[in-house]
PDB file of C-alpha atoms and ligand atoms in Angstrom:
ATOM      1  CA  UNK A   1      11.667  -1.102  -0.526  1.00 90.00           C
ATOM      2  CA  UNK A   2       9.113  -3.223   1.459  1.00 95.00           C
ATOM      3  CA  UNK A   3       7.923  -0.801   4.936  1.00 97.00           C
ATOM      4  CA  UNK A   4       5.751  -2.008   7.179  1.00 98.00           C
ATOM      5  CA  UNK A   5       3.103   0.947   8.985  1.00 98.00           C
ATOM      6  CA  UNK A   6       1.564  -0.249  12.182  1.00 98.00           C
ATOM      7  CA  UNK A   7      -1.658   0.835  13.234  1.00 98.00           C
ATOM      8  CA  UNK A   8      -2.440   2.671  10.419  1.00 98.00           C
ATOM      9  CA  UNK A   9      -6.101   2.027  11.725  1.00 98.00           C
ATOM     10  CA  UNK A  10      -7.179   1.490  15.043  1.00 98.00           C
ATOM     11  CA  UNK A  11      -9.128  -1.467  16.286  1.00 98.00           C
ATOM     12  CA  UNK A  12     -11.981   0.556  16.455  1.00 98.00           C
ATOM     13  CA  UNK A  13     -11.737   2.008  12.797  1.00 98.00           C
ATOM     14  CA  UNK A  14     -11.211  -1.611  11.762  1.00 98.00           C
ATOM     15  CA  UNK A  15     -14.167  -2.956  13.438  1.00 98.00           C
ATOM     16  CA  UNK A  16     -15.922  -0.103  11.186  1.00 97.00           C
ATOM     17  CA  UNK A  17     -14.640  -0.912   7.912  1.00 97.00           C
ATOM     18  CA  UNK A  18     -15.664  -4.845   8.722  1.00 97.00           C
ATOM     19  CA  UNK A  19     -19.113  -3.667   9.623  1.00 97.00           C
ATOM     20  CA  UNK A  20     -19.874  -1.576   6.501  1.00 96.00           C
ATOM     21  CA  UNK A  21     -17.926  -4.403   4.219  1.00 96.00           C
ATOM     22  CA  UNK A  22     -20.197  -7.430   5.638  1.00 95.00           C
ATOM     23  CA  UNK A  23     -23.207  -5.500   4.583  1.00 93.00           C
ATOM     24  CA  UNK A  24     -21.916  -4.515   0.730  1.00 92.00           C
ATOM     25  CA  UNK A  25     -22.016  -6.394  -2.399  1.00 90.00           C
ATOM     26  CA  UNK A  26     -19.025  -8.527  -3.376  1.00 93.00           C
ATOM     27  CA  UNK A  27     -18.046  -9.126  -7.046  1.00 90.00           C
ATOM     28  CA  UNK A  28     -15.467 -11.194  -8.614  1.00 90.00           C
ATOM     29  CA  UNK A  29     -12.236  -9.863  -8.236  1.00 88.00           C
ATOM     30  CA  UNK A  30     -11.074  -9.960 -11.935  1.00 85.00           C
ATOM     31  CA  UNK A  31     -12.790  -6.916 -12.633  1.00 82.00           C
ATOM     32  CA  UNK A  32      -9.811  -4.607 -11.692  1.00 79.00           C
ATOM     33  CA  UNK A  33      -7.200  -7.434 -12.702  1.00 79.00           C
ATOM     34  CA  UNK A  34      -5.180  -6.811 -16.476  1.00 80.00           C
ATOM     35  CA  UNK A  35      -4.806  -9.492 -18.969  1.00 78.00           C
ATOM     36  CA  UNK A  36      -1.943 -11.207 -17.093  1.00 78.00           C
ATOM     37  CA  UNK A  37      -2.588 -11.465 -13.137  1.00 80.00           C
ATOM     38  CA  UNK A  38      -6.836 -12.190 -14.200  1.00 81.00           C
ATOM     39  CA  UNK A  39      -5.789 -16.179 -14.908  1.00 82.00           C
ATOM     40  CA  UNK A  40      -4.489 -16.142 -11.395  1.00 86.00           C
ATOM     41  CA  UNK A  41      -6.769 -14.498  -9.345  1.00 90.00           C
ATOM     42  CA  UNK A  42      -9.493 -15.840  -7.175  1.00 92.00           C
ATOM     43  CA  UNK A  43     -10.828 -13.259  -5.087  1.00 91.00           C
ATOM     44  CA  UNK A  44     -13.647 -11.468  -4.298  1.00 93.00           C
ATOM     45  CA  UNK A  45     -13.921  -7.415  -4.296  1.00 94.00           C
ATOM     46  CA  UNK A  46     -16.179  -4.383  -3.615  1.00 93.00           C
ATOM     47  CA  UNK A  47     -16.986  -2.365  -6.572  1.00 88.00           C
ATOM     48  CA  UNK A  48     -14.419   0.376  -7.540  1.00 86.00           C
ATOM     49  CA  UNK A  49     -17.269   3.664  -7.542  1.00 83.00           C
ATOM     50  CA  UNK A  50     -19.573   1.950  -4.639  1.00 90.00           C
ATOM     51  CA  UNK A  51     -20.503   4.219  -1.900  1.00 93.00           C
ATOM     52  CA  UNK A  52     -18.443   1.883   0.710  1.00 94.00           C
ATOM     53  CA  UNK A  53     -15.674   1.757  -1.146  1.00 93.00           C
ATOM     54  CA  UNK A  54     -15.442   5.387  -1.142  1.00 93.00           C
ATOM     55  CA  UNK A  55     -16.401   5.808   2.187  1.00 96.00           C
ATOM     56  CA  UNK A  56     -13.945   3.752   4.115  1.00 97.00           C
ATOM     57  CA  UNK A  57     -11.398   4.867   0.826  1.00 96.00           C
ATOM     58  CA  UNK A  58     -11.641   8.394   2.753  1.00 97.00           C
ATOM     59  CA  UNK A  59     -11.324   7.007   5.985  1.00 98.00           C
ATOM     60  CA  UNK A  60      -7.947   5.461   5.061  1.00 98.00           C
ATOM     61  CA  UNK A  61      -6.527   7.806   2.795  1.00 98.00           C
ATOM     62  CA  UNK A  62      -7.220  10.613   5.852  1.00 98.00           C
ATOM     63  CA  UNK A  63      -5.536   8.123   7.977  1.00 98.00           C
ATOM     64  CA  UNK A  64      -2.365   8.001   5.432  1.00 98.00           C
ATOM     65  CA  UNK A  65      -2.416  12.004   5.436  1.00 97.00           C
ATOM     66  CA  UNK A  66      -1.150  11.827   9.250  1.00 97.00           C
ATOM     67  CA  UNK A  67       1.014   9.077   8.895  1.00 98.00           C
ATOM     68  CA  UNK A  68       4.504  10.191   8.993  1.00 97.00           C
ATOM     69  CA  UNK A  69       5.566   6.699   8.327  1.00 98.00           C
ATOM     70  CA  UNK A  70       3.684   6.716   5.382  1.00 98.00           C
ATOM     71  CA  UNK A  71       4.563  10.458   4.065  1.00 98.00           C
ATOM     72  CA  UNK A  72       8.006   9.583   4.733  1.00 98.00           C
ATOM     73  CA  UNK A  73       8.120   6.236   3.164  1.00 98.00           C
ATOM     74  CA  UNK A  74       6.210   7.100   0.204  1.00 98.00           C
ATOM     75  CA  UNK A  75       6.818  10.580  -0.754  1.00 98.00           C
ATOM     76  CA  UNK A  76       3.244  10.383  -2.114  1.00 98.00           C
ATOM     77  CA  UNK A  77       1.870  12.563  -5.070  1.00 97.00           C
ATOM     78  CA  UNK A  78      -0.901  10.705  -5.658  1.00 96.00           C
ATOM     79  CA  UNK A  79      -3.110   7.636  -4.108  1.00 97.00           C
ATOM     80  CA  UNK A  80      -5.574   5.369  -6.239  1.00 96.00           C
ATOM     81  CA  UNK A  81      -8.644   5.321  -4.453  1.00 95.00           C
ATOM     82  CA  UNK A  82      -8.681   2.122  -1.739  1.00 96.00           C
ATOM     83  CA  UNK A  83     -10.071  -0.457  -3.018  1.00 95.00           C
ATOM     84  CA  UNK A  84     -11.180  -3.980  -0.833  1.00 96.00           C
ATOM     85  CA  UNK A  85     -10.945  -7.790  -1.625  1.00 95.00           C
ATOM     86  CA  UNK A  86     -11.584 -10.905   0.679  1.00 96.00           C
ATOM     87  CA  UNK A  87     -10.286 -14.604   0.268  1.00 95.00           C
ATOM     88  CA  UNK A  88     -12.291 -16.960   1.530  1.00 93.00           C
ATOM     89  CA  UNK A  89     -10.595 -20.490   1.839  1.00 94.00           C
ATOM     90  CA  UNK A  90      -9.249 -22.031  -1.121  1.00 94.00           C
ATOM     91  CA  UNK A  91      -8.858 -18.397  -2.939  1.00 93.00           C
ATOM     92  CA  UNK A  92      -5.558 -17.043  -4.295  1.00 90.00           C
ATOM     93  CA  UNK A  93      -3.437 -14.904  -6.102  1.00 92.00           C
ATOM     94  CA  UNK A  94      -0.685 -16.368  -8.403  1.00 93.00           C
ATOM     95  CA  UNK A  95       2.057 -14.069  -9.206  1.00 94.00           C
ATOM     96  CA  UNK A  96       1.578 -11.697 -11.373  1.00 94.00           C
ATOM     97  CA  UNK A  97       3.019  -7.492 -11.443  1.00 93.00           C
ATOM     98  CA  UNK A  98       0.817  -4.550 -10.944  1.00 94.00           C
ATOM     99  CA  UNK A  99      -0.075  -2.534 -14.402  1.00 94.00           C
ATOM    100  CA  UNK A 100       1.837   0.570 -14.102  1.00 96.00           C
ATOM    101  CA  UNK A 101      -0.882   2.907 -15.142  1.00 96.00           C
ATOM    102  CA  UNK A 102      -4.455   2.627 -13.603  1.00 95.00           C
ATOM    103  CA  UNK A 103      -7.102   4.991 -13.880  1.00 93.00           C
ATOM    104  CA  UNK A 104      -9.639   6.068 -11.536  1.00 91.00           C
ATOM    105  CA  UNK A 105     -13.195   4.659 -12.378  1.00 85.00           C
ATOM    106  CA  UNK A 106     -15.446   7.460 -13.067  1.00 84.00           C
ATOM    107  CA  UNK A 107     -13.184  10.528 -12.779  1.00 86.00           C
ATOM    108  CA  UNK A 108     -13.878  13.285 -15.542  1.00 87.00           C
ATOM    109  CA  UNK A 109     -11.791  14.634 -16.585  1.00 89.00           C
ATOM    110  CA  UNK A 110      -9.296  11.356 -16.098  1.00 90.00           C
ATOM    111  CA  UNK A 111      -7.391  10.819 -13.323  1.00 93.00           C
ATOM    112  CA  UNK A 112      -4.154   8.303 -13.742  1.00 95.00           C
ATOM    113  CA  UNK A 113      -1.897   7.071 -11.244  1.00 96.00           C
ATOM    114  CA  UNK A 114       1.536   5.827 -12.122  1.00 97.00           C
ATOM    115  CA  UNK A 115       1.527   2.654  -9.700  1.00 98.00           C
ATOM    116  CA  UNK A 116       5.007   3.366  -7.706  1.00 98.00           C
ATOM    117  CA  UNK A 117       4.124   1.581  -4.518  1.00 98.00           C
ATOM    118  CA  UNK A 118       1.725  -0.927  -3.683  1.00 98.00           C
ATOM    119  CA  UNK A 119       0.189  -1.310  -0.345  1.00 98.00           C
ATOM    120  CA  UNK A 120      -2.156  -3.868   1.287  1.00 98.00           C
ATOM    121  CA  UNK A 121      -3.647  -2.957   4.827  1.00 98.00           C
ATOM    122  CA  UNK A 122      -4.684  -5.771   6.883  1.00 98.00           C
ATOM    123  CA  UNK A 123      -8.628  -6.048   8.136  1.00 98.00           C
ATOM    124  CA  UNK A 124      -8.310  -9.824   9.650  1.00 98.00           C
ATOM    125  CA  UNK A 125      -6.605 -10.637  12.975  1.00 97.00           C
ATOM    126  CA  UNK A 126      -4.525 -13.228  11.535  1.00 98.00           C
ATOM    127  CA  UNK A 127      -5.309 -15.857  14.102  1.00 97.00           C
ATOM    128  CA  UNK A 128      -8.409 -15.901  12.263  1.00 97.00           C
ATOM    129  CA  UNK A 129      -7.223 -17.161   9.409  1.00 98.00           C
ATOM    130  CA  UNK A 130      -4.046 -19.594   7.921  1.00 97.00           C
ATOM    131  CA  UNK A 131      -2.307 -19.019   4.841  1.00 97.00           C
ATOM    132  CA  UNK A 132      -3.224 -15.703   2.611  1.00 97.00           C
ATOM    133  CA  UNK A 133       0.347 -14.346   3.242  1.00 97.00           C
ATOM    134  CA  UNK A 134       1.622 -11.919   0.787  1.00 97.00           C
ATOM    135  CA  UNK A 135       4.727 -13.114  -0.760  1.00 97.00           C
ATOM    136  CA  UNK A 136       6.702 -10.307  -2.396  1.00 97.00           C
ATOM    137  CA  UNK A 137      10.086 -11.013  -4.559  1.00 95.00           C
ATOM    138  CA  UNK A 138      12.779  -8.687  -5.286  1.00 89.00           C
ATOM    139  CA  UNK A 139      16.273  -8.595  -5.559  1.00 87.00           C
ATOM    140  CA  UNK A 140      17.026  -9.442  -1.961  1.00 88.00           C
ATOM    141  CA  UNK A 141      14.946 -12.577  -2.608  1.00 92.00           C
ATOM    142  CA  UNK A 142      11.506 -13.593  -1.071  1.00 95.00           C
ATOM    143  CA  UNK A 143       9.297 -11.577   1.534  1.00 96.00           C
ATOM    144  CA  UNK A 144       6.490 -13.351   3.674  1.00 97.00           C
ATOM    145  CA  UNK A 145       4.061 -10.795   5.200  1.00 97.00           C
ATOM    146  CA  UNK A 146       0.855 -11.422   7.431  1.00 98.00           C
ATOM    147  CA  UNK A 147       0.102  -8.410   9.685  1.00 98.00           C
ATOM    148  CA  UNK A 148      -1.560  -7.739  12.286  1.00 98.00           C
ATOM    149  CA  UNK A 149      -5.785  -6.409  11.825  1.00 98.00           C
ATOM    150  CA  UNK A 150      -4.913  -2.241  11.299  1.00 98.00           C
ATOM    151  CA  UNK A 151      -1.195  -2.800  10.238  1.00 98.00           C
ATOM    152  CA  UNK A 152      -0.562  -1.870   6.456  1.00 98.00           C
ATOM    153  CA  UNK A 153       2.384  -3.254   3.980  1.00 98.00           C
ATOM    154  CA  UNK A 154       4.103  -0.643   1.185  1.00 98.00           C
ATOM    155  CA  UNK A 155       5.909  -2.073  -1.224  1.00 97.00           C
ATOM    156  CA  UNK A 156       7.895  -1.149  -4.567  1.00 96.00           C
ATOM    157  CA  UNK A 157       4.829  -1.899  -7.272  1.00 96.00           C
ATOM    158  CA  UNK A 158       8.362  -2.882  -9.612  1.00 95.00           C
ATOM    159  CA  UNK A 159       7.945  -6.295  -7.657  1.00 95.00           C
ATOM    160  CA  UNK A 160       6.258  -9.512  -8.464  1.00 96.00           C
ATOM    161  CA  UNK A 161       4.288 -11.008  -5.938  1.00 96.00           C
ATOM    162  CA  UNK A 162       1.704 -13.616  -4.945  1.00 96.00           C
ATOM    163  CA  UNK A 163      -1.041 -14.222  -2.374  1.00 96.00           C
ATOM    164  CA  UNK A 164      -0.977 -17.557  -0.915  1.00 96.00           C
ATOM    165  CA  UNK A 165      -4.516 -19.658  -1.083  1.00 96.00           C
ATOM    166  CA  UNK A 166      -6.249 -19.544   2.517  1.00 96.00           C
ATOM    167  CA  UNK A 167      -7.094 -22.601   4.083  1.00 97.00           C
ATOM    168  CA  UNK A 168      -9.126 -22.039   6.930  1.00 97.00           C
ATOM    169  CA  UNK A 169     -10.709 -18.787   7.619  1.00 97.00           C
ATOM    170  CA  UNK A 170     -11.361 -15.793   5.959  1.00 97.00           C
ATOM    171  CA  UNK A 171      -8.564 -12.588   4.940  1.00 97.00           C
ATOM    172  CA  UNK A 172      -9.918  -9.421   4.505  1.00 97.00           C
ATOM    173  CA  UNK A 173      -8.247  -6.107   3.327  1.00 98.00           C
ATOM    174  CA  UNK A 174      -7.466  -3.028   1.453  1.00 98.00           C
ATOM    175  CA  UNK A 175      -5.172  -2.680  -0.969  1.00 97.00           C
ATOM    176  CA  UNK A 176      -4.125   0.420  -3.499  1.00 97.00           C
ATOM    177  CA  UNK A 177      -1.629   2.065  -4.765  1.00 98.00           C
ATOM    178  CA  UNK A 178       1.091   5.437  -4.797  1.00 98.00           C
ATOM    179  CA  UNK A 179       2.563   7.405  -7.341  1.00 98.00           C
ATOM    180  CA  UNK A 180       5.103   9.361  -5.488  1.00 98.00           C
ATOM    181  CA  UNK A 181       6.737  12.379  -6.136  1.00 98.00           C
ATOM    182  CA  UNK A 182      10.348  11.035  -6.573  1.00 98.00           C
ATOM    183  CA  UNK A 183      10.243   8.345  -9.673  1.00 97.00           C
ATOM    184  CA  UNK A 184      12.942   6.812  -9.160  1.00 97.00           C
ATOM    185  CA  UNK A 185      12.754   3.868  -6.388  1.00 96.00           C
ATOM    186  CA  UNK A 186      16.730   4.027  -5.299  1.00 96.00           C
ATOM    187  CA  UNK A 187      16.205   8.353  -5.059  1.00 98.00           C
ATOM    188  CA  UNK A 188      13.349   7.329  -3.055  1.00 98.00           C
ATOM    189  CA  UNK A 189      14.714   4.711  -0.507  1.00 97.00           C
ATOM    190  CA  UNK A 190      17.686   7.048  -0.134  1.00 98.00           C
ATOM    191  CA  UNK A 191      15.917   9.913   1.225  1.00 98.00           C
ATOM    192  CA  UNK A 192      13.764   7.493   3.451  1.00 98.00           C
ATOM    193  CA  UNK A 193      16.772   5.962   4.499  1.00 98.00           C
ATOM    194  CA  UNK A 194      18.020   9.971   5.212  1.00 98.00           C
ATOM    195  CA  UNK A 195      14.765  10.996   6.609  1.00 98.00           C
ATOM    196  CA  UNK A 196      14.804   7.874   9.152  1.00 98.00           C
ATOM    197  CA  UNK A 197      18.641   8.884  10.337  1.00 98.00           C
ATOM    198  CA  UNK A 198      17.838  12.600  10.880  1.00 98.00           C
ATOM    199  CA  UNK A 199      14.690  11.475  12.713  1.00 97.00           C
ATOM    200  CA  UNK A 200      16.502   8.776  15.209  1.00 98.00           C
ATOM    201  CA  UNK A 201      19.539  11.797  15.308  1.00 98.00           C
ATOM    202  CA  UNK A 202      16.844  14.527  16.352  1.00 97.00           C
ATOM    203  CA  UNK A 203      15.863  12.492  19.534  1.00 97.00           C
ATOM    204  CA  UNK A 204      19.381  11.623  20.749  1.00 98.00           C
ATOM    205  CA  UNK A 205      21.505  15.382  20.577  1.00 98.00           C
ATOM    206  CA  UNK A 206      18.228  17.590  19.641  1.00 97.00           C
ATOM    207  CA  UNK A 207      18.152  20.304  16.398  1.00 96.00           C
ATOM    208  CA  UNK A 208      22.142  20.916  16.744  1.00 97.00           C
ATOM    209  CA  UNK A 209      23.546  22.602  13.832  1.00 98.00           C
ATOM    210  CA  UNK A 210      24.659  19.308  11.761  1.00 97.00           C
ATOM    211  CA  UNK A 211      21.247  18.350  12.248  1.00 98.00           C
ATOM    212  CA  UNK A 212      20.168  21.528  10.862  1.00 98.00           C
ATOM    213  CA  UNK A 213      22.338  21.129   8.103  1.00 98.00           C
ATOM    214  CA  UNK A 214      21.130  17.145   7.096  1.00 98.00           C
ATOM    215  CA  UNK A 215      17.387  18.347   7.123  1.00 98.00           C
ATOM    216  CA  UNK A 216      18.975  21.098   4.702  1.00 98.00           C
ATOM    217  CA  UNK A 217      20.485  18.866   2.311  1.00 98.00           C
ATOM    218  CA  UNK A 218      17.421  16.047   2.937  1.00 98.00           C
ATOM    219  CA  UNK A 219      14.896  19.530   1.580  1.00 98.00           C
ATOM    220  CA  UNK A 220      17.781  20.039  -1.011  1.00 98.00           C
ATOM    221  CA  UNK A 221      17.778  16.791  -2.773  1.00 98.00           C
ATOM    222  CA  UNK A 222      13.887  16.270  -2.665  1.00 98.00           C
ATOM    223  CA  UNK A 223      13.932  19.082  -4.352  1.00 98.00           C
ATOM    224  CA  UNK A 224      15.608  18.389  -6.822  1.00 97.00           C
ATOM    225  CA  UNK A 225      14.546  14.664  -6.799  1.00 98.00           C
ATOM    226  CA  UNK A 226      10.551  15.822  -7.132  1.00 98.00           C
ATOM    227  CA  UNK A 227       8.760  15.861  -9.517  1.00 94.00           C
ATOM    228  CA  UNK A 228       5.280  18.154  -8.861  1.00 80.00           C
TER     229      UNK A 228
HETATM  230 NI1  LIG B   1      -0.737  -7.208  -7.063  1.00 67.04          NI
END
């Protein structure tokens, strides 16, 4: 599954996260990378447990909370913390997989997300920038993605994928990840796929009786697709 959420942030809440992220401290993006995707990555990234990160972290994952896009797409249990990297020209990511497991920094007791979805939200206009698309590779083949400043990518975590190097500019973003409720990824795109019918079906003939009964058996099968 690969779902793109527009306007997850407005212009104006973007303008605030690039405010507060030109004034934090940078480190080298490794430091969240495993064994694997660290050979490959050139980036730079806020600190997991820094006040920003947290800050603007909340602002997004409030933002996700009224997304029905998001909630629908997702089926979310559980979201790591935001975090935020930047690739200045000549920076990359080779491809690589997400670890599976991650673990909030500095949660006691320990907090662990089962990385389900991945997501990257978009904090450059991209005429402000060339290259630094995110290339994403499943069974359907390849995926090129550049959104717009405010727009956010989800994508199955199951995928490997690749950031190509900027060369010119400057890409800023967030990026984190989902555990969802419902494990399995072909459950899960089936009752999006469900979810998005009864939805488009709602607005054409209203809450008729078959209606009724699809948002029935849509409850009925999360249920016994969820895990809690
Ligand atoms: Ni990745």
């Amino acid at each position: 599954m690969l779902v793109q959420i527009p306007n997850l942030l407005s212009a104006t809440e973007v303008a605030q996260c690039r405010d507060a992220l030109a004034k934090a401290d940078w480190v080298d993006g490794k430091v969240t990378a495993g064994e694997q995707s660290a050979e490959t990555k050139r980036n730079l990234q806020i600190a997991e447990n820094s006040p920003v990160a947290r800050s603007l972290g909340d602002l997004i994952l409030s933002k996700l909370g009224r997304n029905a896009l998001f909630t629908s797409a997702s089926l979310a249990m559980r979201v790591f913390p935001p975090l935020f990297n930047r690739y200045e020209s000549g920076m990359d990511f080779g491809t690589h997989i997400d670890n599976a497991i991650r673990f909030v920094t500095g949660a006691n007791p320990p907090i662990r997300v089962r990385t389900d979805m991945s997501a990257t939200l978009f904090l450059t206009d991209p005429a402000d920038y060339d290259g630094g698309e995110i290339v994403v590779l499943d069974t359907f083949g390849e995926h090129r993605v550049k959104l717009a400043a405010g727009d956010m990518i989800l994508y199955s975590a199951t995928s490997r994928h690749h950031v190509t190097p900027v060369t010119r500019g400057s890409r800023w973003s967030s990026f984190f990840w989902v555990q969802s409720m419902v494990r399995d990824e072909a459950a899960r795109t089936m009752l999006f796929d469900l979810d998005t019918a009864i939805q488009g079906l709602r607005k054409q003939v209203g809450d008729t009786t078959e209606v009724v009964n699809l948002t029935g058996l849509y409850h009925n099968l999360l249920r016994r697709w969820a895990e809690s």
